[in-house]
Amino acid sequence: MPVALITGASSGIGEQFAKLLSSKGYDIILVGRNEERLNKVKKTLSTKSKVIAADLSERKAVFDLIESVKDLSVDILINNAGFGSFGEFTETELKNELEMISLNIEALHILTKHFVTEMAEKNKGAVLNVCSTAGFTSGPLMATYYATKNYVRAFTLALRRELKEKGSAVRVCLLCPGPVDTGFNERAKVTFSVPAMKPETVAKEGIDGIFTDKAIIVPGLSNKICVFFERHLPEKLVSMVCYRIQKRKRDRI
Ligand SMILES: NC(=O)c1ccc[n+]([C@@H]2O[C@H](COP(=O)([O-])OP(=O)(O)OC[C@H]3O[C@@H](n4cnc5c(N)ncnc54)[C@H](OP(=O)(O)O)[C@@H]3O)[C@@H](O)[C@H]2O)c1
């Protein structure tokens, strides 16, 4: 059976990735901090699965995860675990931001390094890195979160290009959701200013994107339009608009 390793599989988009890939016949390695929730997700799957409770904001835990699956051949890696935070940079908590950088950037980087290297040797496999529409611009009032997702975008697309240039069959794709109805908001302490998509819809687009080897997967028309403007309008203008949208969220809190 092919194997998929999914970080952040205990809720939201990650839980839906697990269900979808299991329904396609993949054995699933479910990773997250909340073991109880991971076991609940495990019970809903139709294929074999393994729960690994780990706090991936700790570097050692990331290497321990790699060690604990060393006998398995991972066919699909989904770097999905991540979180955001909201507020003026001068007022937000440094500890929380360093944890965010460790999870959103460092853990994703280490896992990609390990599994893509293995996949490249076998010339097969796929990685889906979960980014965001936030990955295409600076994000005042969510400065650190947007910056982490810019890293994910730039890193993932560069890696994809390297593999394509070598003629590698390994697929590396980027999923860029806009607002999704998950636990994300609660942790980031924000409310969305536009309607959120369902996590199952976003996960399905992500999985379809892996199988069709799509470089940048942006679920939903309004998010596609948003990304188009982010990529084509002057950064100063996009950043000003973003500030005003974020500020409205703060005013509603
Ligand atoms: N929701 C949105 O609007 C939105 C939009 C764009 C992009 N995204 C991205 O989508 C991804 C999934 O988020 P979501 O919306 O599905 O939110 P979610 O429901 O809060 O899921 C986040 C997942 O990450 C895991 N996680 C958090 N901290 C972790 C840590 N230190 N170590 C290991 N796992 C950790 C959580 O599991 P535990 O709590 O069990 O650790 C959970 O399974 C994130 O990368 C997020 O940035 C979300």
XYZ file of C-alpha atoms and ligand atoms in Angstrom:
301
model
C 0.000 0.000 0.000
C 1.262 3.531 -0.711
C 1.880 5.665 2.384
C 1.063 9.331 3.079
C 2.484 11.313 5.994
C 0.322 14.270 6.996
C 1.323 16.860 9.595
C -1.474 18.673 11.396
C -3.818 15.745 10.771
C -5.793 16.116 13.998
C -8.206 18.762 12.664
C -9.147 21.125 9.847
C -7.660 20.682 6.396
C -5.191 18.017 7.591
C -7.965 15.764 8.887
C -9.655 16.002 5.483
C -6.409 15.166 3.655
C -6.198 12.015 5.772
C -9.776 10.959 4.967
C -9.383 11.615 1.247
C -6.068 9.825 0.857
C -7.313 6.894 2.917
C -10.338 6.633 0.616
C -7.843 6.445 -2.276
C -6.103 3.459 -0.644
C -3.194 5.177 1.124
C -1.984 4.089 4.536
C -1.751 7.203 6.642
C 0.758 8.514 9.191
C -1.130 11.081 11.245
C 0.987 13.702 13.025
C -0.028 16.430 15.474
C 0.211 17.277 19.163
C -3.258 16.156 20.239
C -3.065 12.344 20.431
C -6.711 11.937 21.407
C -7.900 13.857 18.345
C -5.468 11.994 16.090
C -6.896 8.705 17.346
C -10.415 9.943 16.616
C -9.367 10.726 13.034
C -7.644 7.324 12.812
C -10.949 5.582 13.632
C -12.610 7.207 10.603
C -10.025 5.873 8.134
C -10.554 2.799 5.992
C -6.850 1.955 5.525
C -4.021 1.252 7.991
C -2.815 4.251 9.939
C -0.253 5.216 12.550
C -0.620 8.051 15.053
C 2.470 10.030 16.007
C 1.932 12.701 18.652
C 4.658 15.317 18.280
C 5.143 19.020 18.805
C 6.813 19.912 15.526
C 7.806 23.355 16.749
C 10.547 21.462 18.618
C 13.424 20.569 16.308
C 14.189 17.323 18.136
C 10.602 16.141 17.702
C 10.890 16.622 13.931
C 14.022 14.455 13.766
C 12.398 11.905 16.109
C 9.428 11.743 13.723
C 11.755 11.028 10.799
C 13.479 8.320 12.856
C 10.186 6.706 13.864
C 9.073 6.230 10.245
C 12.460 5.231 8.827
C 11.255 1.717 7.956
C 8.335 3.050 5.917
C 8.523 4.360 2.393
C 6.578 7.626 2.283
C 4.951 8.258 -1.094
C 3.193 11.510 -0.229
C 4.285 14.074 2.354
C 1.833 16.812 3.250
C 3.366 19.615 5.292
C 0.132 21.033 6.621
C 0.695 21.832 10.330
C 0.826 25.561 10.871
C -0.720 28.470 12.714
C -0.926 32.255 12.649
C -1.232 35.120 15.074
C -2.737 38.545 14.851
C -1.629 41.930 16.176
C 0.787 44.859 15.994
C 4.310 43.444 15.793
C 5.423 45.689 18.670
C 2.748 44.143 20.883
C 2.694 40.454 19.912
C 4.490 37.758 21.860
C 7.968 36.832 20.626
C 7.792 33.294 22.045
C 4.653 32.563 20.034
C 6.251 33.944 16.862
C 9.401 31.887 17.283
C 7.199 28.801 17.729
C 5.350 29.763 14.540
C 8.604 30.170 12.599
C 9.800 26.787 13.922
C 6.586 25.027 12.885
C 5.588 26.839 9.681
C 9.131 27.091 8.298
C 11.691 24.925 10.061
C 9.675 21.725 10.490
C 8.398 21.960 6.904
C 11.955 22.541 5.684
C 13.464 19.605 7.595
C 10.710 17.172 6.573
C 10.908 18.273 2.944
C 14.701 17.910 2.967
C 14.522 14.368 4.295
C 11.617 12.984 2.277
C 12.318 14.746 -1.041
C 15.887 13.481 -0.923
C 14.564 9.934 -0.460
C 11.930 10.430 -3.164
C 14.485 11.860 -5.601
C 16.639 8.739 -5.173
C 13.646 6.546 -6.056
C 12.439 9.037 -8.680
C 8.883 8.886 -7.366
C 6.722 10.540 -4.750
C 5.038 13.859 -4.024
C 5.120 16.689 -1.518
C 2.313 19.145 -0.898
C 3.333 22.191 1.116
C 0.417 24.080 2.595
C 0.953 27.777 2.053
C -1.808 30.417 1.874
C -2.957 33.377 -0.183
C -0.859 35.122 2.507
C 2.222 33.696 0.795
C 2.223 36.274 -1.995
C 2.456 39.540 -0.075
C 3.506 41.207 3.150
C 0.797 41.081 5.820
C 0.647 43.984 8.224
C -0.994 42.982 11.525
C -0.137 39.351 10.747
C 3.457 40.117 9.807
C 5.119 36.918 11.020
C 2.458 34.572 9.660
C 2.528 36.138 6.180
C 6.338 36.069 6.214
C 6.380 32.358 7.076
C 4.034 31.601 4.192
C 6.179 33.699 1.802
C 9.047 31.418 2.793
C 6.937 28.335 2.073
C 6.006 29.674 -1.379
C 9.515 30.729 -2.426
C 11.137 27.567 -1.064
C 8.593 25.155 -2.552
C 8.595 26.697 -6.027
C 12.403 26.810 -6.134
C 12.595 23.137 -5.156
C 9.966 22.258 -7.748
C 11.990 24.047 -10.450
C 15.212 22.226 -9.463
C 13.468 18.858 -9.741
C 11.828 19.724 -13.076
C 15.160 20.877 -14.531
C 16.683 17.502 -13.571
C 13.794 15.650 -15.208
C 12.775 14.171 -11.836
C 9.368 12.537 -11.554
C 8.996 13.775 -7.945
C 6.122 16.249 -7.702
C 6.324 19.252 -5.381
C 3.158 21.342 -5.166
C 1.991 24.402 -3.259
C -1.528 24.730 -1.808
C -2.639 28.323 -1.202
C -6.019 28.510 0.530
C -7.768 31.718 1.494
C -10.049 31.664 4.541
C -11.050 28.126 5.559
C -13.504 27.199 8.285
C -11.165 25.431 10.759
C -9.605 25.964 14.169
C -7.091 28.363 12.575
C -9.005 31.526 13.515
C -9.392 30.611 17.132
C -5.650 30.137 17.540
C -4.818 33.268 15.496
C -7.513 35.231 17.398
C -9.077 36.652 14.224
C -12.422 36.572 12.449
C -12.583 36.387 8.652
C -13.908 39.368 6.707
C -15.059 37.139 3.801
C -16.889 33.776 3.730
C -14.644 30.818 4.521
C -14.351 27.641 2.422
C -15.004 24.160 3.802
C -11.830 22.253 4.740
C -13.002 19.215 2.733
C -13.250 21.330 -0.462
C -9.785 22.773 0.072
C -8.279 19.358 0.843
C -9.844 17.871 -2.294
C -8.353 20.601 -4.482
C -4.998 19.978 -2.824
C -5.108 16.228 -3.461
C -6.331 16.719 -7.057
C -3.445 19.167 -7.486
C -0.901 16.573 -6.352
C -2.223 13.990 -8.813
C -2.253 16.459 -11.732
C 1.115 17.926 -10.646
C -0.149 21.488 -10.408
C 2.513 23.949 -9.218
C 0.284 26.450 -7.399
C -3.150 25.319 -6.216
C -5.461 28.166 -5.216
C -8.918 26.878 -4.207
C -11.911 29.114 -4.984
C -12.462 31.892 -7.529
C -12.226 34.811 -5.094
C -8.895 33.510 -3.799
C -7.595 33.130 -7.375
C -8.532 36.785 -8.013
C -6.881 37.799 -4.732
C -3.636 36.011 -5.669
C -3.727 37.544 -9.157
C -3.819 41.056 -7.639
C -1.178 40.185 -5.048
C 1.158 39.062 -7.825
C 0.496 41.891 -10.261
C -0.195 45.066 -8.273
C 2.583 47.126 -6.636
C 3.565 45.680 -3.239
C 2.938 49.025 -1.506
C -0.675 49.085 -2.673
C -1.332 45.421 -1.796
C 0.186 45.916 1.646
C -1.988 49.018 2.283
C -5.149 47.141 1.276
C -4.101 44.171 3.409
C -3.559 46.465 6.421
C -7.068 47.883 6.053
C -8.658 44.431 5.747
C -6.754 43.148 8.785
C -7.551 46.289 10.772
C -11.265 45.713 10.236
C -10.827 42.262 11.783
C -9.187 43.873 14.821
C -11.974 46.417 15.130
C -14.504 43.570 15.220
C -12.739 41.730 18.067
N -7.866 28.085 7.992
C -7.439 29.013 7.160
O -8.105 30.037 6.941
C -6.138 28.823 6.405
C -5.903 29.646 5.294
C -4.720 29.479 4.606
C -3.788 28.540 4.999
N -4.053 27.765 6.098
C -3.037 26.799 6.511
O -3.610 25.518 6.559
C -2.860 24.689 7.445
C -3.812 23.890 8.315
O -4.532 24.766 9.144
P -6.097 24.597 9.439
O -6.781 25.741 8.825
O -6.558 23.236 9.093
O -6.112 24.876 11.013
P -6.286 23.906 12.261
O -7.604 23.241 12.228
O -5.926 24.763 13.435
O -5.165 22.794 12.034
C -3.816 23.006 12.338
C -3.166 21.653 12.494
O -1.774 21.876 12.799
C -1.445 21.110 13.947
N -0.423 21.781 14.745
C -0.477 23.007 15.275
N 0.626 23.260 15.995
C 1.385 22.136 15.913
C 2.638 21.759 16.443
N 3.344 22.592 17.212
N 3.122 20.530 16.166
C 2.412 19.663 15.404
N 1.217 19.957 14.861
C 0.718 21.180 15.110
C -2.742 20.998 14.745
O -2.743 19.818 15.525
P -2.551 19.769 17.112
O -3.317 20.888 17.710
O -3.023 18.400 17.441
O -1.076 19.925 17.292
C -3.769 20.868 13.636
O -3.914 19.521 13.258
C -1.915 25.633 8.199
O -0.616 25.534 7.673
C -2.486 27.007 7.914
O -1.512 28.019 7.955
C -5.217 27.877 6.791
